[in-house]
Amino acid sequence: MRLVRYGDNGAERPGLLDRDGRVRDLSDHVPDITGACLTRDGLAALRALDPASLRALDPASLPMVDGIPQQDLRLGACVGGVGKFLAVGLNYADHAAEAGMDVPTEPILFTKWTSCIAGPDDDLRLPTDSATTDWEVELGIVIGDGGSHIASDRAAGHIAGYCVINDISERDWQLRRGGTWDKGKGHDGFGPIGPWLVTADEIPDARALRLWLEVDGHRHQDGTTATMVFGPEEIVAYTSRFTTLQPGDVIATGTPPGVGMGQKPPVYLRRGQIMRLGIDGLGQQQQRVI
């Protein structure tokens, strides 16, 4: 399934993407796409809306929503009510090299404040005192069943699905203003999520996905999740040692090389530019910098 949230900012409704790329409304069945419907039981209940199968809901049985998604129909972040927005740093060896940092021996964890979450195509408003705002296309994990101290060989069962994330980062705030990375990662709008949440059963190998990002048509990032240092199951298991993961939590898993900070000389976002990014099978985002 490809789950979406559509409508005006702050008033999104739950939906499902059909095979023709149109949104079907789920409002009669769930109040929102949140952790409550992303557990194993919650997803099974959604699939069981199709009386002919417990495995695949027929979107044609749901009301069609007017408009074409990401054209004249706004999509919000594909998960609502996120309790924790976590992230992993330097999780691609070649990105660590371009940043001049060692490849980590354990996942580097940090947080993105949930107030940074945005729709996949919402404008990015640069902070007024920012000169080094950067881009990072990332595979996002969405937690289904929660838990703590999850074993690596059971972690896949705790992943509801995957999505595209742009881990937008203000590098001066992240690296040169003291303290942790968080203040460079959590500004309003720095966490576009979506366009849709693709359930894990539709992604046979999350370590074999191509991901890319362009600014004004120039491709800066073009990588594959095969070069991750730590895979999704390792990340879920490791993170659950330090915090109880809850349904609907989101984890960004790191970015391949090609970020602005790694260019020679470094290149950062400017007002008027357009970012486009995507991951095979998970859709695309576009943000206009204002």
PDB file of C-alpha atoms in Angstrom:
ATOM      1  CA  MET A   1       0.000   0.000   0.000  1.00  0.00           C
ATOM      2  CA  ARG A   2       0.958   3.601  -0.596  1.00  0.00           C
ATOM      3  CA  LEU A   3      -0.538   5.713   2.159  1.00  0.00           C
ATOM      4  CA  VAL A   4      -0.845   9.488   1.872  1.00  0.00           C
ATOM      5  CA  ARG A   5      -2.139  12.505   3.731  1.00  0.00           C
ATOM      6  CA  TYR A   6      -3.706  15.144   1.514  1.00  0.00           C
ATOM      7  CA  GLY A   7      -5.190  18.599   1.865  1.00  0.00           C
ATOM      8  CA  ASP A   8      -4.336  21.953   3.378  1.00  0.00           C
ATOM      9  CA  ASN A   9      -1.490  22.256   5.852  1.00  0.00           C
ATOM     10  CA  GLY A  10      -2.781  21.330   9.297  1.00  0.00           C
ATOM     11  CA  ALA A  11      -6.012  19.835   7.943  1.00  0.00           C
ATOM     12  CA  GLU A  12      -4.718  16.771   6.089  1.00  0.00           C
ATOM     13  CA  ARG A  13      -6.947  13.764   5.519  1.00  0.00           C
ATOM     14  CA  PRO A  14      -5.899  10.106   5.151  1.00  0.00           C
ATOM     15  CA  GLY A  15      -5.726   8.517   1.740  1.00  0.00           C
ATOM     16  CA  LEU A  16      -4.413   5.703  -0.373  1.00  0.00           C
ATOM     17  CA  LEU A  17      -2.701   5.974  -3.752  1.00  0.00           C
ATOM     18  CA  ASP A  18      -4.296   3.775  -6.405  1.00  0.00           C
ATOM     19  CA  ARG A  19      -2.551   2.106  -9.348  1.00  0.00           C
ATOM     20  CA  ASP A  20      -3.334   5.086 -11.574  1.00  0.00           C
ATOM     21  CA  GLY A  21      -1.640   7.528  -9.226  1.00  0.00           C
ATOM     22  CA  ARG A  22      -4.884   9.024  -7.910  1.00  0.00           C
ATOM     23  CA  VAL A  23      -5.704   9.483  -4.228  1.00  0.00           C
ATOM     24  CA  ARG A  24      -8.565   7.514  -2.672  1.00  0.00           C
ATOM     25  CA  ASP A  25     -10.053   8.750   0.578  1.00  0.00           C
ATOM     26  CA  LEU A  26      -9.718   6.671   3.768  1.00  0.00           C
ATOM     27  CA  SER A  27     -11.531   9.079   6.100  1.00  0.00           C
ATOM     28  CA  ASP A  28     -14.449   6.694   6.670  1.00  0.00           C
ATOM     29  CA  HIS A  29     -12.056   4.077   8.005  1.00  0.00           C
ATOM     30  CA  VAL A  30      -9.222   5.859   9.862  1.00  0.00           C
ATOM     31  CA  PRO A  31      -9.014   9.396  11.259  1.00  0.00           C
ATOM     32  CA  ASP A  32      -5.441   9.916  10.022  1.00  0.00           C
ATOM     33  CA  ILE A  33      -2.291   8.067   8.932  1.00  0.00           C
ATOM     34  CA  THR A  34      -0.693   7.854  12.370  1.00  0.00           C
ATOM     35  CA  GLY A  35       0.945   5.185  14.475  1.00  0.00           C
ATOM     36  CA  ALA A  36      -2.398   3.668  15.421  1.00  0.00           C
ATOM     37  CA  CYS A  37      -3.012   2.424  11.882  1.00  0.00           C
ATOM     38  CA  LEU A  38       0.626   1.515  11.147  1.00  0.00           C
ATOM     39  CA  THR A  39       1.008  -1.376  13.573  1.00  0.00           C
ATOM     40  CA  ARG A  40       0.684  -4.913  12.244  1.00  0.00           C
ATOM     41  CA  ASP A  41      -2.915  -5.013  13.446  1.00  0.00           C
ATOM     42  CA  GLY A  42      -3.648  -1.561  12.067  1.00  0.00           C
ATOM     43  CA  LEU A  43      -2.317  -2.347   8.599  1.00  0.00           C
ATOM     44  CA  ALA A  44      -4.090  -5.707   8.612  1.00  0.00           C
ATOM     45  CA  ALA A  45      -7.348  -3.908   9.377  1.00  0.00           C
ATOM     46  CA  LEU A  46      -6.803  -1.561   6.434  1.00  0.00           C
ATOM     47  CA  ARG A  47      -6.120  -4.464   4.104  1.00  0.00           C
ATOM     48  CA  ALA A  48      -9.199  -6.289   5.396  1.00  0.00           C
ATOM     49  CA  LEU A  49     -11.381  -3.435   4.139  1.00  0.00           C
ATOM     50  CA  ASP A  50     -11.304  -5.457   0.930  1.00  0.00           C
ATOM     51  CA  PRO A  51     -13.580  -8.407   1.768  1.00  0.00           C
ATOM     52  CA  ALA A  52     -12.041 -10.529  -0.994  1.00  0.00           C
ATOM     53  CA  SER A  53      -8.533 -10.489   0.458  1.00  0.00           C
ATOM     54  CA  LEU A  54      -6.650  -9.975   3.691  1.00  0.00           C
ATOM     55  CA  ARG A  55      -3.525  -9.026   1.718  1.00  0.00           C
ATOM     56  CA  ALA A  56      -4.484  -6.257  -0.680  1.00  0.00           C
ATOM     57  CA  LEU A  57      -7.063  -3.515  -0.342  1.00  0.00           C
ATOM     58  CA  ASP A  58      -8.731  -2.600  -3.630  1.00  0.00           C
ATOM     59  CA  PRO A  59      -8.407   1.205  -3.818  1.00  0.00           C
ATOM     60  CA  ALA A  60     -11.194   1.308  -6.395  1.00  0.00           C
ATOM     61  CA  SER A  61     -13.633   0.596  -3.567  1.00  0.00           C
ATOM     62  CA  LEU A  62     -12.780   3.967  -1.957  1.00  0.00           C
ATOM     63  CA  PRO A  63     -13.980   7.448  -2.966  1.00  0.00           C
ATOM     64  CA  MET A  64     -11.666   9.208  -5.423  1.00  0.00           C
ATOM     65  CA  VAL A  65     -10.257  12.572  -4.320  1.00  0.00           C
ATOM     66  CA  ASP A  66     -10.404  15.453  -6.794  1.00  0.00           C
ATOM     67  CA  GLY A  67      -7.082  16.596  -8.191  1.00  0.00           C
ATOM     68  CA  ILE A  68      -3.757  15.099  -9.211  1.00  0.00           C
ATOM     69  CA  PRO A  69      -1.384  14.537  -6.274  1.00  0.00           C
ATOM     70  CA  GLN A  70       1.627  16.859  -6.270  1.00  0.00           C
ATOM     71  CA  GLN A  71       0.061  18.942  -9.035  1.00  0.00           C
ATOM     72  CA  ASP A  72      -3.241  20.501  -7.966  1.00  0.00           C
ATOM     73  CA  LEU A  73      -3.667  18.334  -4.856  1.00  0.00           C
ATOM     74  CA  ARG A  74      -1.292  19.109  -1.979  1.00  0.00           C
ATOM     75  CA  LEU A  75       0.171  16.195  -0.062  1.00  0.00           C
ATOM     76  CA  GLY A  76       1.223  16.598   3.535  1.00  0.00           C
ATOM     77  CA  ALA A  77       3.843  14.593   5.366  1.00  0.00           C
ATOM     78  CA  CYS A  78       2.863  10.954   4.853  1.00  0.00           C
ATOM     79  CA  VAL A  79       2.769  10.310   8.626  1.00  0.00           C
ATOM     80  CA  GLY A  80       0.856  12.438  11.111  1.00  0.00           C
ATOM     81  CA  GLY A  81       1.250  12.762  14.860  1.00  0.00           C
ATOM     82  CA  VAL A  82       4.933  11.796  14.789  1.00  0.00           C
ATOM     83  CA  GLY A  83       6.223  11.352  18.327  1.00  0.00           C
ATOM     84  CA  LYS A  84       9.933  11.083  17.533  1.00  0.00           C
ATOM     85  CA  PHE A  85      11.832  12.112  14.408  1.00  0.00           C
ATOM     86  CA  LEU A  86      15.249  10.489  14.713  1.00  0.00           C
ATOM     87  CA  ALA A  87      18.138  10.410  12.270  1.00  0.00           C
ATOM     88  CA  VAL A  88      21.461   8.700  11.623  1.00  0.00           C
ATOM     89  CA  GLY A  89      24.548  10.656  10.615  1.00  0.00           C
ATOM     90  CA  LEU A  90      27.432   9.654   8.327  1.00  0.00           C
ATOM     91  CA  ASN A  91      25.772   6.365   7.395  1.00  0.00           C
ATOM     92  CA  TYR A  92      27.340   6.234   3.922  1.00  0.00           C
ATOM     93  CA  ALA A  93      31.105   5.728   3.904  1.00  0.00           C
ATOM     94  CA  ASP A  94      31.584   7.952   0.854  1.00  0.00           C
ATOM     95  CA  HIS A  95      29.561  10.746   2.478  1.00  0.00           C
ATOM     96  CA  ALA A  96      31.714  10.494   5.623  1.00  0.00           C
ATOM     97  CA  ALA A  97      34.780  10.877   3.388  1.00  0.00           C
ATOM     98  CA  GLU A  98      33.447  14.022   1.683  1.00  0.00           C
ATOM     99  CA  ALA A  99      32.669  15.464   5.136  1.00  0.00           C
ATOM    100  CA  GLY A 100      36.226  14.707   6.276  1.00  0.00           C
ATOM    101  CA  MET A 101      34.968  12.489   9.097  1.00  0.00           C
ATOM    102  CA  ASP A 102      35.666   8.910  10.111  1.00  0.00           C
ATOM    103  CA  VAL A 103      33.243   6.157   9.167  1.00  0.00           C
ATOM    104  CA  PRO A 104      31.338   5.477  12.403  1.00  0.00           C
ATOM    105  CA  THR A 105      31.691   2.172  14.205  1.00  0.00           C
ATOM    106  CA  GLU A 106      28.227   2.631  15.730  1.00  0.00           C
ATOM    107  CA  PRO A 107      25.273   4.596  14.326  1.00  0.00           C
ATOM    108  CA  ILE A 108      25.452   8.326  15.106  1.00  0.00           C
ATOM    109  CA  LEU A 109      22.005   9.276  16.384  1.00  0.00           C
ATOM    110  CA  PHE A 110      20.485  12.741  16.542  1.00  0.00           C
ATOM    111  CA  THR A 111      16.991  14.212  16.540  1.00  0.00           C
ATOM    112  CA  LYS A 112      15.057  16.413  14.159  1.00  0.00           C
ATOM    113  CA  TRP A 113      12.405  18.303  16.100  1.00  0.00           C
ATOM    114  CA  THR A 114       8.938  17.313  14.986  1.00  0.00           C
ATOM    115  CA  SER A 115       8.074  20.965  14.311  1.00  0.00           C
ATOM    116  CA  CYS A 116      10.398  20.755  11.283  1.00  0.00           C
ATOM    117  CA  ILE A 117       8.125  18.236   9.514  1.00  0.00           C
ATOM    118  CA  ALA A 118       6.712  19.484   6.208  1.00  0.00           C
ATOM    119  CA  GLY A 119       4.910  18.190   3.165  1.00  0.00           C
ATOM    120  CA  PRO A 120       7.038  16.808   0.331  1.00  0.00           C
ATOM    121  CA  ASP A 121       6.472  19.794  -1.946  1.00  0.00           C
ATOM    122  CA  ASP A 122       6.055  22.615   0.550  1.00  0.00           C
ATOM    123  CA  ASP A 123       8.222  25.704   0.048  1.00  0.00           C
ATOM    124  CA  LEU A 124      11.402  25.817   2.124  1.00  0.00           C
ATOM    125  CA  ARG A 125      11.690  29.173   3.868  1.00  0.00           C
ATOM    126  CA  LEU A 126      15.376  29.840   4.551  1.00  0.00           C
ATOM    127  CA  PRO A 127      16.107  31.080   8.071  1.00  0.00           C
ATOM    128  CA  THR A 128      16.806  34.799   7.890  1.00  0.00           C
ATOM    129  CA  ASP A 129      20.344  34.444   9.299  1.00  0.00           C
ATOM    130  CA  SER A 130      21.307  31.296   7.400  1.00  0.00           C
ATOM    131  CA  ALA A 131      24.158  31.194   4.884  1.00  0.00           C
ATOM    132  CA  THR A 132      24.883  27.453   4.810  1.00  0.00           C
ATOM    133  CA  THR A 133      21.587  25.580   4.423  1.00  0.00           C
ATOM    134  CA  ASP A 134      22.217  22.231   2.747  1.00  0.00           C
ATOM    135  CA  TRP A 135      20.318  19.254   1.313  1.00  0.00           C
ATOM    136  CA  GLU A 136      20.369  15.502   2.081  1.00  0.00           C
ATOM    137  CA  VAL A 137      18.146  12.936   0.348  1.00  0.00           C
ATOM    138  CA  GLU A 138      17.504  10.033   2.720  1.00  0.00           C
ATOM    139  CA  LEU A 139      15.571   6.807   3.063  1.00  0.00           C
ATOM    140  CA  GLY A 140      13.066   7.150   5.887  1.00  0.00           C
ATOM    141  CA  ILE A 141      11.926   4.297   8.128  1.00  0.00           C
ATOM    142  CA  VAL A 142       8.441   4.503   9.660  1.00  0.00           C
ATOM    143  CA  ILE A 143       7.931   2.385  12.772  1.00  0.00           C
ATOM    144  CA  GLY A 144       4.918   0.091  12.978  1.00  0.00           C
ATOM    145  CA  ASP A 145       4.942  -1.959  16.164  1.00  0.00           C
ATOM    146  CA  GLY A 146       7.005  -0.216  18.814  1.00  0.00           C
ATOM    147  CA  GLY A 147       9.404  -1.689  21.314  1.00  0.00           C
ATOM    148  CA  SER A 148      12.689  -1.405  23.155  1.00  0.00           C
ATOM    149  CA  HIS A 149      15.796  -3.602  22.919  1.00  0.00           C
ATOM    150  CA  ILE A 150      14.532  -5.062  19.665  1.00  0.00           C
ATOM    151  CA  ALA A 151      16.689  -7.910  18.342  1.00  0.00           C
ATOM    152  CA  SER A 152      18.247  -7.325  14.911  1.00  0.00           C
ATOM    153  CA  ASP A 153      16.688 -10.492  13.510  1.00  0.00           C
ATOM    154  CA  ARG A 154      13.229  -9.258  14.555  1.00  0.00           C
ATOM    155  CA  ALA A 155      13.635  -5.597  13.627  1.00  0.00           C
ATOM    156  CA  ALA A 156      12.147  -5.938  10.142  1.00  0.00           C
ATOM    157  CA  GLY A 157       8.821  -6.825  11.758  1.00  0.00           C
ATOM    158  CA  HIS A 158       8.778  -3.429  13.479  1.00  0.00           C
ATOM    159  CA  ILE A 159       9.062  -1.447  10.223  1.00  0.00           C
ATOM    160  CA  ALA A 160       5.684  -0.368   8.840  1.00  0.00           C
ATOM    161  CA  GLY A 161       7.180   1.111   5.691  1.00  0.00           C
ATOM    162  CA  TYR A 162       9.548   3.519   4.007  1.00  0.00           C
ATOM    163  CA  CYS A 163       9.454   7.038   2.575  1.00  0.00           C
ATOM    164  CA  VAL A 164      11.581   9.824   1.116  1.00  0.00           C
ATOM    165  CA  ILE A 165      13.061  12.409   3.500  1.00  0.00           C
ATOM    166  CA  ASN A 166      15.038  15.563   2.780  1.00  0.00           C
ATOM    167  CA  ASP A 167      17.209  16.030   5.869  1.00  0.00           C
ATOM    168  CA  ILE A 168      17.730  19.758   5.343  1.00  0.00           C
ATOM    169  CA  SER A 169      20.605  21.025   7.469  1.00  0.00           C
ATOM    170  CA  GLU A 170      22.060  24.396   8.432  1.00  0.00           C
ATOM    171  CA  ARG A 171      25.772  23.543   8.567  1.00  0.00           C
ATOM    172  CA  ASP A 172      27.018  26.486  10.644  1.00  0.00           C
ATOM    173  CA  TRP A 173      24.406  25.766  13.280  1.00  0.00           C
ATOM    174  CA  GLN A 174      25.084  22.021  13.105  1.00  0.00           C
ATOM    175  CA  LEU A 175      28.886  22.036  13.227  1.00  0.00           C
ATOM    176  CA  ARG A 176      30.244  25.387  14.333  1.00  0.00           C
ATOM    177  CA  ARG A 177      27.864  26.786  16.930  1.00  0.00           C
ATOM    178  CA  GLY A 178      28.648  24.386  19.774  1.00  0.00           C
ATOM    179  CA  GLY A 179      26.605  21.601  21.332  1.00  0.00           C
ATOM    180  CA  THR A 180      24.931  18.824  19.388  1.00  0.00           C
ATOM    181  CA  TRP A 181      23.889  18.628  15.735  1.00  0.00           C
ATOM    182  CA  ASP A 182      20.218  19.062  16.584  1.00  0.00           C
ATOM    183  CA  LYS A 183      19.962  22.844  16.252  1.00  0.00           C
ATOM    184  CA  GLY A 184      21.212  22.632  12.670  1.00  0.00           C
ATOM    185  CA  LYS A 185      18.674  19.951  11.798  1.00  0.00           C
ATOM    186  CA  GLY A 186      15.382  20.998  13.339  1.00  0.00           C
ATOM    187  CA  HIS A 187      14.429  24.413  11.954  1.00  0.00           C
ATOM    188  CA  ASP A 188      10.876  24.810  10.647  1.00  0.00           C
ATOM    189  CA  GLY A 189      10.555  23.136   7.246  1.00  0.00           C
ATOM    190  CA  PHE A 190      13.797  21.156   7.543  1.00  0.00           C
ATOM    191  CA  GLY A 191      12.005  17.779   7.429  1.00  0.00           C
ATOM    192  CA  PRO A 192       9.925  17.170   4.290  1.00  0.00           C
ATOM    193  CA  ILE A 193       8.506  13.622   4.473  1.00  0.00           C
ATOM    194  CA  GLY A 194       6.744  11.748   1.679  1.00  0.00           C
ATOM    195  CA  PRO A 195       5.059  11.926  -0.804  1.00  0.00           C
ATOM    196  CA  TRP A 196       3.739   8.570   0.387  1.00  0.00           C
ATOM    197  CA  LEU A 197       4.483   5.859   2.902  1.00  0.00           C
ATOM    198  CA  VAL A 198       5.133   2.600   1.047  1.00  0.00           C
ATOM    199  CA  THR A 199       4.439  -0.401   3.267  1.00  0.00           C
ATOM    200  CA  ALA A 200       7.393  -2.693   3.841  1.00  0.00           C
ATOM    201  CA  ASP A 201       5.835  -5.618   1.972  1.00  0.00           C
ATOM    202  CA  GLU A 202       6.203  -3.624  -1.269  1.00  0.00           C
ATOM    203  CA  ILE A 203       9.940  -3.001  -0.761  1.00  0.00           C
ATOM    204  CA  PRO A 204      11.667  -6.395  -1.092  1.00  0.00           C
ATOM    205  CA  ASP A 205      15.159  -5.008  -0.429  1.00  0.00           C
ATOM    206  CA  ALA A 206      15.627  -1.631   1.246  1.00  0.00           C
ATOM    207  CA  ARG A 207      19.382  -2.006   0.633  1.00  0.00           C
ATOM    208  CA  ALA A 208      18.906  -1.868  -3.150  1.00  0.00           C
ATOM    209  CA  LEU A 209      17.240   1.515  -3.725  1.00  0.00           C
ATOM    210  CA  ARG A 210      18.626   4.337  -5.858  1.00  0.00           C
ATOM    211  CA  LEU A 211      18.307   7.809  -4.379  1.00  0.00           C
ATOM    212  CA  TRP A 212      19.090  11.154  -5.969  1.00  0.00           C
ATOM    213  CA  LEU A 213      18.786  14.919  -5.538  1.00  0.00           C
ATOM    214  CA  GLU A 214      18.989  17.870  -7.953  1.00  0.00           C
ATOM    215  CA  VAL A 215      19.164  21.626  -7.415  1.00  0.00           C
ATOM    216  CA  ASP A 216      17.983  23.707 -10.380  1.00  0.00           C
ATOM    217  CA  GLY A 217      18.310  20.645 -12.591  1.00  0.00           C
ATOM    218  CA  HIS A 218      21.904  19.846 -11.608  1.00  0.00           C
ATOM    219  CA  ARG A 219      22.222  16.396 -10.087  1.00  0.00           C
ATOM    220  CA  HIS A 220      24.343  16.595  -6.947  1.00  0.00           C
ATOM    221  CA  GLN A 221      23.449  13.285  -5.303  1.00  0.00           C
ATOM    222  CA  ASP A 222      23.092   9.955  -7.098  1.00  0.00           C
ATOM    223  CA  GLY A 223      23.642   6.958  -4.855  1.00  0.00           C
ATOM    224  CA  THR A 224      22.255   3.685  -3.616  1.00  0.00           C
ATOM    225  CA  THR A 225      21.256   2.383  -0.232  1.00  0.00           C
ATOM    226  CA  ALA A 226      23.574  -0.581  -0.922  1.00  0.00           C
ATOM    227  CA  THR A 227      26.451   1.573   0.370  1.00  0.00           C
ATOM    228  CA  MET A 228      24.864   2.210   3.765  1.00  0.00           C
ATOM    229  CA  VAL A 229      27.141   1.405   6.694  1.00  0.00           C
ATOM    230  CA  PHE A 230      24.190   0.289   8.836  1.00  0.00           C
ATOM    231  CA  GLY A 231      21.019  -1.097   7.258  1.00  0.00           C
ATOM    232  CA  PRO A 232      17.430  -0.428   8.365  1.00  0.00           C
ATOM    233  CA  GLU A 233      17.172  -3.465  10.644  1.00  0.00           C
ATOM    234  CA  GLU A 234      20.458  -2.606  12.378  1.00  0.00           C
ATOM    235  CA  ILE A 235      19.324   0.986  12.833  1.00  0.00           C
ATOM    236  CA  VAL A 236      15.974   0.006  14.341  1.00  0.00           C
ATOM    237  CA  ALA A 237      17.578  -2.502  16.716  1.00  0.00           C
ATOM    238  CA  TYR A 238      20.345  -0.103  17.755  1.00  0.00           C
ATOM    239  CA  THR A 239      18.055   2.888  18.260  1.00  0.00           C
ATOM    240  CA  SER A 240      15.673   0.831  20.403  1.00  0.00           C
ATOM    241  CA  ARG A 241      18.477   0.308  22.933  1.00  0.00           C
ATOM    242  CA  PHE A 242      18.365   3.995  23.843  1.00  0.00           C
ATOM    243  CA  THR A 243      14.705   4.920  23.441  1.00  0.00           C
ATOM    244  CA  THR A 244      11.445   3.027  23.216  1.00  0.00           C
ATOM    245  CA  LEU A 245      10.319   3.222  19.619  1.00  0.00           C
ATOM    246  CA  GLN A 246       6.632   3.937  19.197  1.00  0.00           C
ATOM    247  CA  PRO A 247       4.228   3.429  16.288  1.00  0.00           C
ATOM    248  CA  GLY A 248       4.590   6.257  13.803  1.00  0.00           C
ATOM    249  CA  ASP A 249       8.113   7.260  14.830  1.00  0.00           C
ATOM    250  CA  VAL A 250      10.291   8.214  11.857  1.00  0.00           C
ATOM    251  CA  ILE A 251      14.005   7.538  11.369  1.00  0.00           C
ATOM    252  CA  ALA A 252      16.087   9.143   8.601  1.00  0.00           C
ATOM    253  CA  THR A 253      18.900   6.767   7.698  1.00  0.00           C
ATOM    254  CA  GLY A 254      21.679   8.941   6.265  1.00  0.00           C
ATOM    255  CA  THR A 255      22.618  10.371   2.895  1.00  0.00           C
ATOM    256  CA  PRO A 256      24.972   9.467   0.032  1.00  0.00           C
ATOM    257  CA  PRO A 257      27.702  11.881  -1.126  1.00  0.00           C
ATOM    258  CA  GLY A 258      26.954  15.036  -3.051  1.00  0.00           C
ATOM    259  CA  VAL A 259      25.743  17.392  -0.327  1.00  0.00           C
ATOM    260  CA  GLY A 260      26.489  21.074  -0.719  1.00  0.00           C
ATOM    261  CA  MET A 261      29.062  21.052   2.076  1.00  0.00           C
ATOM    262  CA  GLY A 262      31.070  18.458   0.136  1.00  0.00           C
ATOM    263  CA  GLN A 263      31.350  20.487  -3.094  1.00  0.00           C
ATOM    264  CA  LYS A 264      34.651  22.198  -3.876  1.00  0.00           C
ATOM    265  CA  PRO A 265      34.062  24.989  -3.068  1.00  0.00           C
ATOM    266  CA  PRO A 266      30.964  24.340  -0.909  1.00  0.00           C
ATOM    267  CA  VAL A 267      27.615  25.291  -2.447  1.00  0.00           C
ATOM    268  CA  TYR A 268      24.547  26.118  -0.367  1.00  0.00           C
ATOM    269  CA  LEU A 269      20.893  26.830  -1.050  1.00  0.00           C
ATOM    270  CA  ARG A 270      19.773  30.260  -2.221  1.00  0.00           C
ATOM    271  CA  ARG A 271      16.345  31.791  -2.454  1.00  0.00           C
ATOM    272  CA  GLY A 272      14.637  31.044  -5.750  1.00  0.00           C
ATOM    273  CA  GLN A 273      16.222  27.632  -6.251  1.00  0.00           C
ATOM    274  CA  ILE A 274      14.287  24.383  -6.745  1.00  0.00           C
ATOM    275  CA  MET A 275      15.256  21.082  -5.131  1.00  0.00           C
ATOM    276  CA  ARG A 276      14.013  17.811  -6.647  1.00  0.00           C
ATOM    277  CA  LEU A 277      14.764  14.478  -5.012  1.00  0.00           C
ATOM    278  CA  GLY A 278      13.514  10.940  -5.001  1.00  0.00           C
ATOM    279  CA  ILE A 279      14.033   7.276  -4.236  1.00  0.00           C
ATOM    280  CA  ASP A 280      13.137   4.426  -6.575  1.00  0.00           C
ATOM    281  CA  GLY A 281       9.716   3.053  -5.676  1.00  0.00           C
ATOM    282  CA  LEU A 282       9.087   5.702  -3.014  1.00  0.00           C
ATOM    283  CA  GLY A 283       8.270   8.770  -5.107  1.00  0.00           C
ATOM    284  CA  GLN A 284       9.707  12.250  -5.498  1.00  0.00           C
ATOM    285  CA  GLN A 285       9.711  15.585  -3.690  1.00  0.00           C
ATOM    286  CA  GLN A 286      10.159  19.152  -4.897  1.00  0.00           C
ATOM    287  CA  GLN A 287      10.829  22.193  -2.735  1.00  0.00           C
ATOM    288  CA  ARG A 288      11.110  25.814  -3.820  1.00  0.00           C
ATOM    289  CA  VAL A 289      13.515  27.839  -1.669  1.00  0.00           C
ATOM    290  CA  ILE A 290      11.998  31.157  -0.567  1.00  0.00           C
TER     291      ILE A 290
END
